[in-house]
PDB file of C-alpha atoms in Angstrom:
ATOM      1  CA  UNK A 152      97.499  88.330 115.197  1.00  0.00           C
ATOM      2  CA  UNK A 153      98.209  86.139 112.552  1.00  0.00           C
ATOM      3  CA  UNK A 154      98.965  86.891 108.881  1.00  0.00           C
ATOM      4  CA  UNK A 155      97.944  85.711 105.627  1.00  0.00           C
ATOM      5  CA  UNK A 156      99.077  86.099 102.191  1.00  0.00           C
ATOM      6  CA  UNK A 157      96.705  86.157  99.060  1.00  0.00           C
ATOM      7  CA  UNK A 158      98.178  83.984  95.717  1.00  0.00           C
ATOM      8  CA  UNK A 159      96.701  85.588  92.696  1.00  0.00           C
ATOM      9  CA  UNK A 160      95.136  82.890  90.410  1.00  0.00           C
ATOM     10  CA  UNK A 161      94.889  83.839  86.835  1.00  0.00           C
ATOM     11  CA  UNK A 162      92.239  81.482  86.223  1.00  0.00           C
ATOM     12  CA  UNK A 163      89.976  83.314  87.888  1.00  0.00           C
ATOM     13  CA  UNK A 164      91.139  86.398  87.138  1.00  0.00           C
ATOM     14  CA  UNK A 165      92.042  86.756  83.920  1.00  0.00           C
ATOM     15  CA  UNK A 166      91.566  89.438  81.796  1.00  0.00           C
ATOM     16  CA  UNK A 167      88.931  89.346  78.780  1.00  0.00           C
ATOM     17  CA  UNK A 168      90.051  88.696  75.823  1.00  0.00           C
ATOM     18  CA  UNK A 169      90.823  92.543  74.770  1.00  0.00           C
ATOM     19  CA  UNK A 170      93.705  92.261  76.965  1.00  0.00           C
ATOM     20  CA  UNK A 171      95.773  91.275  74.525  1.00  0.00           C
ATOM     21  CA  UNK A 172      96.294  94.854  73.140  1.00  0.00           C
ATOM     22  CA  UNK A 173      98.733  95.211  75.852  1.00  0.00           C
ATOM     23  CA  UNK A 174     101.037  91.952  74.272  1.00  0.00           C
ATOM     24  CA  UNK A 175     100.088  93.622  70.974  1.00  0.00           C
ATOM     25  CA  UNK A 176     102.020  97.099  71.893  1.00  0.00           C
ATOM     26  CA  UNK A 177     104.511  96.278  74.133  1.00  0.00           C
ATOM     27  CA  UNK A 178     107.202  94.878  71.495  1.00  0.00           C
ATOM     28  CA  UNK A 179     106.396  98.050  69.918  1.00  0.00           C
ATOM     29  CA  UNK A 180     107.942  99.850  72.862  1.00  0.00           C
ATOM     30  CA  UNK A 181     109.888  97.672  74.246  1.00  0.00           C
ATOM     31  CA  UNK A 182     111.780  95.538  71.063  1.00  0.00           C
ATOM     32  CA  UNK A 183     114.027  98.368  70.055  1.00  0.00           C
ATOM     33  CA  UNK A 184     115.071  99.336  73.084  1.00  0.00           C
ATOM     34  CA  UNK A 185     115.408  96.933  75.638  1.00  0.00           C
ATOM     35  CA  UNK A 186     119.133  94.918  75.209  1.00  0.00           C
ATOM     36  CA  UNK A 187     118.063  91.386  73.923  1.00  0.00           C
ATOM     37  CA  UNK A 188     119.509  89.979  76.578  1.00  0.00           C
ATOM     38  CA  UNK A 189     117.257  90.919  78.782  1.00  0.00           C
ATOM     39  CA  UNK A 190     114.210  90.521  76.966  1.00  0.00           C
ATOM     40  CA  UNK A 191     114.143  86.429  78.343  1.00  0.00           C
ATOM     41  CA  UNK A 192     116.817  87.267  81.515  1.00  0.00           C
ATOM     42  CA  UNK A 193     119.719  88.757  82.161  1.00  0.00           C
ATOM     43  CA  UNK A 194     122.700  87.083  80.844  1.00  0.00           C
ATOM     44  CA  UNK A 195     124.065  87.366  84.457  1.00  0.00           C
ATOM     45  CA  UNK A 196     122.132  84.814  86.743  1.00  0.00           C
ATOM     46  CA  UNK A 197     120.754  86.846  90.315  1.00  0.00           C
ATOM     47  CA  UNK A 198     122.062  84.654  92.548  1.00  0.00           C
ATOM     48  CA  UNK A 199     121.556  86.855  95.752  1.00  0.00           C
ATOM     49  CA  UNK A 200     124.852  87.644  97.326  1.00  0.00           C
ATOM     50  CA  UNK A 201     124.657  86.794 101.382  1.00  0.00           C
ATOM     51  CA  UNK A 202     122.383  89.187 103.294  1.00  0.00           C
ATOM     52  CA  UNK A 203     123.191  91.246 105.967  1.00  0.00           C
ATOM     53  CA  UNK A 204     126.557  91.679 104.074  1.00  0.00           C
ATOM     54  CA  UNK A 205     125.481  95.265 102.165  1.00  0.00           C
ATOM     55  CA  UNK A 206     124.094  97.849 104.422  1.00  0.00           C
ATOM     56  CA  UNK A 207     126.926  99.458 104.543  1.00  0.00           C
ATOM     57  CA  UNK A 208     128.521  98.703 100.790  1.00  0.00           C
ATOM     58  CA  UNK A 209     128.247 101.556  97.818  1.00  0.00           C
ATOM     59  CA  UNK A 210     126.318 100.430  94.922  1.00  0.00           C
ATOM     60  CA  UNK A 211     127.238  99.404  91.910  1.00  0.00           C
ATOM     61  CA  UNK A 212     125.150 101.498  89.616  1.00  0.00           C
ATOM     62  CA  UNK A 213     123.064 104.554  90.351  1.00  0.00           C
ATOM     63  CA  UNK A 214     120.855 106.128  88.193  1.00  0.00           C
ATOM     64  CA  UNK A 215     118.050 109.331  88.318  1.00  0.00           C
ATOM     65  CA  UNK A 216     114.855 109.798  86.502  1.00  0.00           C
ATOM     66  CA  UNK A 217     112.178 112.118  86.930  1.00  0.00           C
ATOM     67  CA  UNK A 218     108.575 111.430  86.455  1.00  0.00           C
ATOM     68  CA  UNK A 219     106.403 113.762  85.927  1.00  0.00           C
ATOM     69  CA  UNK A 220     103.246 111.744  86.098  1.00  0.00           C
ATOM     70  CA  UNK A 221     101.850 108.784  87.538  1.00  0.00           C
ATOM     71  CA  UNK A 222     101.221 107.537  84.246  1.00  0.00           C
ATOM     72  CA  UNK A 223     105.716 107.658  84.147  1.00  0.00           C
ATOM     73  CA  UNK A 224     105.893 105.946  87.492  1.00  0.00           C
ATOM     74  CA  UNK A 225     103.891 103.238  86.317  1.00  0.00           C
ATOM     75  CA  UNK A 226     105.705 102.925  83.283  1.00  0.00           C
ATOM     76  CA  UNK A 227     108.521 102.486  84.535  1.00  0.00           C
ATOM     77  CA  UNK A 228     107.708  99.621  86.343  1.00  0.00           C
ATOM     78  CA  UNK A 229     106.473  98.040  83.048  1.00  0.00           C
ATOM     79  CA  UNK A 230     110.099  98.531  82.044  1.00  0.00           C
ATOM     80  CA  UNK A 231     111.817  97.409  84.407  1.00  0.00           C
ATOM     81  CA  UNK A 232     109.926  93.595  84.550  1.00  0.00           C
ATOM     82  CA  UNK A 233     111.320  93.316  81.367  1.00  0.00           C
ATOM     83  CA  UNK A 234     114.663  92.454  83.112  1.00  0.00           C
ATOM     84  CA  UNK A 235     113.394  90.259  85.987  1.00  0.00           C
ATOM     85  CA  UNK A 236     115.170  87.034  86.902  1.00  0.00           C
ATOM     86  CA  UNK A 237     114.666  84.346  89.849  1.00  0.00           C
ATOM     87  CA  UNK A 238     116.023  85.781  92.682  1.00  0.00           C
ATOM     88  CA  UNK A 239     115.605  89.383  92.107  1.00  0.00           C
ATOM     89  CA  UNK A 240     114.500  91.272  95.055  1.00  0.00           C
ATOM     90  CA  UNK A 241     113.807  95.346  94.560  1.00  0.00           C
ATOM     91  CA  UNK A 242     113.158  97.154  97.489  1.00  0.00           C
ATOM     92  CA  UNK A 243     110.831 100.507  97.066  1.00  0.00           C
ATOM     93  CA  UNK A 244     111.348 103.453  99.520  1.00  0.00           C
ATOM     94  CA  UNK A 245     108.828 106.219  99.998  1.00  0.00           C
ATOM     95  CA  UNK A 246     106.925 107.998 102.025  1.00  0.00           C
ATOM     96  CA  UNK A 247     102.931 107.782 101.767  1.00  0.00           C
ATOM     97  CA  UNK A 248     101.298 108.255  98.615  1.00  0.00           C
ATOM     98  CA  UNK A 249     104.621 108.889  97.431  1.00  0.00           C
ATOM     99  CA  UNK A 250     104.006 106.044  94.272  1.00  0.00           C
ATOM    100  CA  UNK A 251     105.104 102.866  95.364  1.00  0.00           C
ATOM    101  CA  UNK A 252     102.178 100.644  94.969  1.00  0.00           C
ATOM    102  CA  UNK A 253     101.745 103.104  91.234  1.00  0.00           C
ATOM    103  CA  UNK A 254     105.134 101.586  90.912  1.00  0.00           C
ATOM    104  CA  UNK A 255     104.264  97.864  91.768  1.00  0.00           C
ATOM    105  CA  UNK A 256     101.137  97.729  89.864  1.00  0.00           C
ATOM    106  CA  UNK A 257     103.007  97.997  86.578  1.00  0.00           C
ATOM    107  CA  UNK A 258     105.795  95.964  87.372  1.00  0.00           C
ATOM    108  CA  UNK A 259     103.297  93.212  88.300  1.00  0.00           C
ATOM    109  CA  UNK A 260     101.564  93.870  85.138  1.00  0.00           C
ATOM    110  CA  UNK A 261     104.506  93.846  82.872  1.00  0.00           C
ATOM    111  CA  UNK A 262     105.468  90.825  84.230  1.00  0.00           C
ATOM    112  CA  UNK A 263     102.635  88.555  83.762  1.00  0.00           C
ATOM    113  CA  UNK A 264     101.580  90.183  80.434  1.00  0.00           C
ATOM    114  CA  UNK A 265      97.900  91.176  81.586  1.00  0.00           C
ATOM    115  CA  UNK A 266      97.080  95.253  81.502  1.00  0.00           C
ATOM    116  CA  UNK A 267      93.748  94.096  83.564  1.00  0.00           C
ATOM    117  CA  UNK A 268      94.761  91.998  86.292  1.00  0.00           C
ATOM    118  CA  UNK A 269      94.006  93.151  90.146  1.00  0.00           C
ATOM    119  CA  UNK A 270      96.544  94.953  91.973  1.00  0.00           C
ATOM    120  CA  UNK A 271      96.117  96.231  95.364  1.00  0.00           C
ATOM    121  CA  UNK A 272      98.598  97.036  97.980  1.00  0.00           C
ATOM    122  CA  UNK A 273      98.576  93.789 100.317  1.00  0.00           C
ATOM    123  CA  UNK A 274      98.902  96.735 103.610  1.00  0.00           C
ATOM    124  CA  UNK A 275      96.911  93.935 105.329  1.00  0.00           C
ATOM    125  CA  UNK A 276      97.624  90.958 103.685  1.00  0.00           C
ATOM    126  CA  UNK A 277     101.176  91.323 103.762  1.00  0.00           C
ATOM    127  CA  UNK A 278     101.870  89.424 100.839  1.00  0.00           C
ATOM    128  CA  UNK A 279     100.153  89.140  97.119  1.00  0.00           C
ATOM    129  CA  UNK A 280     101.643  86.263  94.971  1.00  0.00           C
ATOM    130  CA  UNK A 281     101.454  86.691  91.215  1.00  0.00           C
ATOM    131  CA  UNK A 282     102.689  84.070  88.556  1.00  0.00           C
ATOM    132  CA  UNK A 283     102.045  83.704  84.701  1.00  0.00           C
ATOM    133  CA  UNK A 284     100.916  79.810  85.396  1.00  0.00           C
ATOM    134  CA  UNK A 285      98.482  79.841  81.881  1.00  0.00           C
ATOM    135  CA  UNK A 286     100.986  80.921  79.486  1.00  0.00           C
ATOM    136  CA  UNK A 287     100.385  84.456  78.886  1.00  0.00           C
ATOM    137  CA  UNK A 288     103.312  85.321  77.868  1.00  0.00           C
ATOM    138  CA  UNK A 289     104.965  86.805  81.016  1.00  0.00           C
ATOM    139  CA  UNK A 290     108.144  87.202  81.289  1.00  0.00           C
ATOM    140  CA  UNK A 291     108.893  84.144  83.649  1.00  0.00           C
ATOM    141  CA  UNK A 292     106.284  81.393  83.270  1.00  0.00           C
ATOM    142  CA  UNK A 293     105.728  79.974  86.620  1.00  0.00           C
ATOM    143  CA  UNK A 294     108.205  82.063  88.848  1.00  0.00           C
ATOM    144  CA  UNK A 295     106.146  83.304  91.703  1.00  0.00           C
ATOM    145  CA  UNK A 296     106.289  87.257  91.801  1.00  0.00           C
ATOM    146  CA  UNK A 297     105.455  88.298  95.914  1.00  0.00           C
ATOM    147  CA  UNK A 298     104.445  91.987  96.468  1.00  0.00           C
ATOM    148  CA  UNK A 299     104.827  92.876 100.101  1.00  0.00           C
ATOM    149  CA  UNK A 300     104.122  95.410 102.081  1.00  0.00           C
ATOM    150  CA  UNK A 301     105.926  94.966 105.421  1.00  0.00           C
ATOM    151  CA  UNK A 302     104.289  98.331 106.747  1.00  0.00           C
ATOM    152  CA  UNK A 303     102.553  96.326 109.979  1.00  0.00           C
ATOM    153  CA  UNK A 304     105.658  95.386 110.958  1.00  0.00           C
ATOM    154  CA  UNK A 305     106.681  97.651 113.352  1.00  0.00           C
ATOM    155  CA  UNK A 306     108.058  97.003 116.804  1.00  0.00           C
ATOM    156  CA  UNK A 307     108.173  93.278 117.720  1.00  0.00           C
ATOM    157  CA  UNK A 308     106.881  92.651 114.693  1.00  0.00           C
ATOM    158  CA  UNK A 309     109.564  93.427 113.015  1.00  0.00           C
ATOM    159  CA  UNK A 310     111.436  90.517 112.611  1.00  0.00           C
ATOM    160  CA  UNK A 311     108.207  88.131 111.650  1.00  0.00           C
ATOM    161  CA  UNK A 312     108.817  88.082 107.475  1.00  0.00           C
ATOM    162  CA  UNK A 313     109.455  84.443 107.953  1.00  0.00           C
ATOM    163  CA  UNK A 314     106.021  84.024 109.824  1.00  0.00           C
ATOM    164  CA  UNK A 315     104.522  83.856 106.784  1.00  0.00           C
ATOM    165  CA  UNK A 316     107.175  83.543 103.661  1.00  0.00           C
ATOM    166  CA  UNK A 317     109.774  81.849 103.424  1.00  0.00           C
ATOM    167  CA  UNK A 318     112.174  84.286 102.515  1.00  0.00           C
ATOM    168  CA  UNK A 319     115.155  82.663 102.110  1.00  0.00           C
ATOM    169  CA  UNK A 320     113.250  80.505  99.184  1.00  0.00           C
ATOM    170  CA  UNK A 321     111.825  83.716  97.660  1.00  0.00           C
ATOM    171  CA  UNK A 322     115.665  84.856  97.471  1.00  0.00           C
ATOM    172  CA  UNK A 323     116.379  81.810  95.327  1.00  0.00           C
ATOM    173  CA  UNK A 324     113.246  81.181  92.960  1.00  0.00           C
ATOM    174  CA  UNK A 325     111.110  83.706  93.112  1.00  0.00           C
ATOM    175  CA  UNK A 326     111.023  87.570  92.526  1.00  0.00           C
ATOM    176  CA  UNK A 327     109.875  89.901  95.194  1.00  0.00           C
ATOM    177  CA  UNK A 328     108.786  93.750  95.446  1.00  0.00           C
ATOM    178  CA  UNK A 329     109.281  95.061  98.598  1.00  0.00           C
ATOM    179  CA  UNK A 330     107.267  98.290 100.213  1.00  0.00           C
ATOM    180  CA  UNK A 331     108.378  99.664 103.428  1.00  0.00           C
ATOM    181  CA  UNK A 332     112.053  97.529 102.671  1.00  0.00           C
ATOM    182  CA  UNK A 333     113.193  99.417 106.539  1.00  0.00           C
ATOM    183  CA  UNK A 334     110.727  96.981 108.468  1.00  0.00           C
ATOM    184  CA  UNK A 335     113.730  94.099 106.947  1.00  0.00           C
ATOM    185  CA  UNK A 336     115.848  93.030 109.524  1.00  0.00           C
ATOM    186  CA  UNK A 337     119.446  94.004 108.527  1.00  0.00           C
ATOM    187  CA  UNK A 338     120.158  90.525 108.295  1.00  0.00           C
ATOM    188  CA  UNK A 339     117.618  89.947 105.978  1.00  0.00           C
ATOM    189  CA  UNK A 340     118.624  92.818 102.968  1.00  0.00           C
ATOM    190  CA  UNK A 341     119.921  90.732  99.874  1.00  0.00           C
ATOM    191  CA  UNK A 342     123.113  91.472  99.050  1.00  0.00           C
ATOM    192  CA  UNK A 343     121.999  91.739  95.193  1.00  0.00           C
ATOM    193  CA  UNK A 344     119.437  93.753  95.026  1.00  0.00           C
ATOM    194  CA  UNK A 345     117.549  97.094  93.738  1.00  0.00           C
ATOM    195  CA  UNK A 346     116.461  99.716  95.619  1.00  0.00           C
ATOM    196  CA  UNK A 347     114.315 102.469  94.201  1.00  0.00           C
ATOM    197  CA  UNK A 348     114.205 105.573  95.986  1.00  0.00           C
ATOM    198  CA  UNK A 349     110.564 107.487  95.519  1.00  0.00           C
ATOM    199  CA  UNK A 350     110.401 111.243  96.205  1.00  0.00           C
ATOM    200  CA  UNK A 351     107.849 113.830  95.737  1.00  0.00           C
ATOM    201  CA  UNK A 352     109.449 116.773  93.562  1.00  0.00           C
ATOM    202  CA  UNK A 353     107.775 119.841  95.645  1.00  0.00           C
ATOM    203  CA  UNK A 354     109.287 122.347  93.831  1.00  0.00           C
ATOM    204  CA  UNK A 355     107.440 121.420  90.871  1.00  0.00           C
ATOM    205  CA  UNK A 356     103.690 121.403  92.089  1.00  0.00           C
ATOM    206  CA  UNK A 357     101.756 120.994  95.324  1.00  0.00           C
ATOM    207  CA  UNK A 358     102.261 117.815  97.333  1.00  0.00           C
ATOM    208  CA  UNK A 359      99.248 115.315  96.201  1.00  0.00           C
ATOM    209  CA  UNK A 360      98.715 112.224  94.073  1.00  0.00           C
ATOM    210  CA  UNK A 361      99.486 114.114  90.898  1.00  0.00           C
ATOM    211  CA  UNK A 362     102.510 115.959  91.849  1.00  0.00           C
ATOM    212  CA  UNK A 363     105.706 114.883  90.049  1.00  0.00           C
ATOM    213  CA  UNK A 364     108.219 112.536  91.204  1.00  0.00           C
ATOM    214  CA  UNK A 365     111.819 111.532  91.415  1.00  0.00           C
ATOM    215  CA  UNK A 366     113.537 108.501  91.317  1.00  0.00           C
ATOM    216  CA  UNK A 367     116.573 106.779  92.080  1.00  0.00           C
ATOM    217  CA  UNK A 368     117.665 103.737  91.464  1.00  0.00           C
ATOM    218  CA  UNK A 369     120.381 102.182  93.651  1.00  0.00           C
ATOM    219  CA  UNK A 370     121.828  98.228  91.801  1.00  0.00           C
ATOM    220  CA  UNK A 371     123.924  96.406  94.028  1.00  0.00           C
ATOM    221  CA  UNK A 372     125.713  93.235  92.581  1.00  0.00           C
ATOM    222  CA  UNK A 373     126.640  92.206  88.711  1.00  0.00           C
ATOM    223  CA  UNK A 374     122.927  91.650  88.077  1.00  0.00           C
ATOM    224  CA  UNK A 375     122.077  95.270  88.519  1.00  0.00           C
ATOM    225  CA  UNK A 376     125.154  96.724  87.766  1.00  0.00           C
ATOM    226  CA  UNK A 377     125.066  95.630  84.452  1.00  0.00           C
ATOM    227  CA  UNK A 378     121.319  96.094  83.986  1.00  0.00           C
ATOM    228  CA  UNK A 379     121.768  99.677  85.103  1.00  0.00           C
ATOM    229  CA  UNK A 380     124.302 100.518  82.844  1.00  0.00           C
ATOM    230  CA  UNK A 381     122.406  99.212  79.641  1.00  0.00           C
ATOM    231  CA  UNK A 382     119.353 101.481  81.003  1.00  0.00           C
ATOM    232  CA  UNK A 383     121.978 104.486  81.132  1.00  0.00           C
ATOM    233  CA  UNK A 384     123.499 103.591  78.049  1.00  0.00           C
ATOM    234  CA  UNK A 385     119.921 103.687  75.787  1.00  0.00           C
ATOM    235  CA  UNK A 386     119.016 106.137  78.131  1.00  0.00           C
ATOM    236  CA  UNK A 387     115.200 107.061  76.436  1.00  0.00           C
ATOM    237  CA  UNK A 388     112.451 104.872  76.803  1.00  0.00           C
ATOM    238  CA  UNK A 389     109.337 104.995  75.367  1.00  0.00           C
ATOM    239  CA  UNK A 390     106.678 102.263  77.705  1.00  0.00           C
ATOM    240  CA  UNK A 391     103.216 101.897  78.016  1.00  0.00           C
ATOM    241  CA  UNK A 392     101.117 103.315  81.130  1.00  0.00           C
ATOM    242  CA  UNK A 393      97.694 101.934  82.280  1.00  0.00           C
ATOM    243  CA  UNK A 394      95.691 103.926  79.449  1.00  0.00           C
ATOM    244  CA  UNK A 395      97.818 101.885  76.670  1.00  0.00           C
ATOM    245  CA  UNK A 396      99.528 104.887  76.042  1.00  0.00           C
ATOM    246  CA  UNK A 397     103.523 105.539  75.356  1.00  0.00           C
ATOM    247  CA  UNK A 398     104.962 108.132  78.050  1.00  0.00           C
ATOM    248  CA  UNK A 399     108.717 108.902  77.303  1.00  0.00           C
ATOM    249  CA  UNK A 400     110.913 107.859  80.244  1.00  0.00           C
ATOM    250  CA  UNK A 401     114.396 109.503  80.736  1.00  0.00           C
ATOM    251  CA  UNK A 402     117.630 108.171  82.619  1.00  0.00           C
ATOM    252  CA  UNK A 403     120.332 110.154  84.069  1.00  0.00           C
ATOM    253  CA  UNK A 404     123.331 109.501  85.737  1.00  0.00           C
ATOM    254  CA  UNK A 405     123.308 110.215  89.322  1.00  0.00           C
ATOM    255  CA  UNK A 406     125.386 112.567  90.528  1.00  0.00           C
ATOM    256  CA  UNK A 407     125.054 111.367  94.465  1.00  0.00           C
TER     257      UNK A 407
END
């Protein structure tokens, strides 16, 4: 069957004007502790390293957080949007329900500077498309942000990314999120990249939507090496969550 990918256009989606509480807060939380050099783009360039070349390569930076609530996983994808440059491709591993499109949704909404706009999981779609093309304020006007879920592809499937992006494009110019990163062929896995592991901490409450979390976060290349390290280095975060609210996020340095 063929697949299709939805673009998100802010014209017709754009949040009232009350939206702008979230530009309102977000230096509050962000200002003091993000590096300034990220607040624009990292002051290394993600140029993706060859793929296929890192499956088996350590990374460069590791780090651990737990998160307690979904409100913290979705936090700290507000965070970490703050440091997004063309070419940036983070890969998010989890099982179901695990937080990944939690995750996503505000990353996406970090990024574009909108607290309101849609975000689904694009399961069928395959691909969402999300760019600040009105001047919101986002953190890269007109960079095309993909969220993908490569779920479907499973079998001979597997290999069919390029049926309907063209990946080695998004690689250069864009910025992608990437569920279910194992449907990738090998060949495909940037050699710069994140990866953010997603697992459900079961020996701190039943296993449901509400349980808490733990994540790692795997940087390969200078981009996220560096990036990493600055996150280690302030180590506390305070970020916004969906309500407008501050949750306090925590990094740790990984011990495997």
């Amino acid at each position: 069957s063929a697949f299709f990918c939805a673009r998100v256009h802010f014209s017709l989606l754009r949040a009232p004007p009350c939206s702008s509480l979230y530009a309102f807060m977000r230096p509050r939380a962000l200002s003091h502790k993000v590096p300034t050099h990220y607040v624009r783009a990292c002051s290394l360039p993600s140029r993706p390293l060859p793929t296929g070349t890192s499956a088996c390569m350590p990374p460069s930076q590791t780090l651990h957080i737990d998160l307690p609530t979904p409100s913290h996983t979705y936090a700290l994808g507000v965070l970490l949007s703050q440091f997004a440059d063309p070419g940036d491709a983070i890969l998010l591993h989890a099982t179901l329900g695990a937080g990944k499109t939690t995750l996503a949704r505000g990353y996406i909404r970090g990024f574009v500077n909108d607290p309101r706009i849609p975000v689904t999981s694009p399961t069928y779609l395959l691909d969402n498309v999300y760019a600040d093309d009105n001047g919101q304020g986002g953190v890269l006007p007109g960079v095309e942000l993909h969220h993908m879920d490569l779920w479907r592809l499973e079998g001979e499937q597997r290999g069919r990314v390029t049926s309907f992006v063209d990946w080695p494009e998004i690689l250069r110019n864009g910025v992608c999120l990437v569920e279910w990163p194992d449907r990738l062929p090998e060949s495909f896995v940037p050699g710069c990249r994140l990866d953010i592991f997603l697992e459900i901490d079961e020996e701190k409450g039943k296993v449901d939507t509400i349980s808490p979390r733990r994540g790692r976060l795997l940087g390969f290349g200078p981009k996220w090496k560096e990036a990493l390290t600055d996150l280690l280095e302030e180590c506390e975060f305070d970020e916004i969550d969906e309500e407008g609210e501050l949750v306090h996020l925590k990094f740790q340095a990984c011990s495997s």
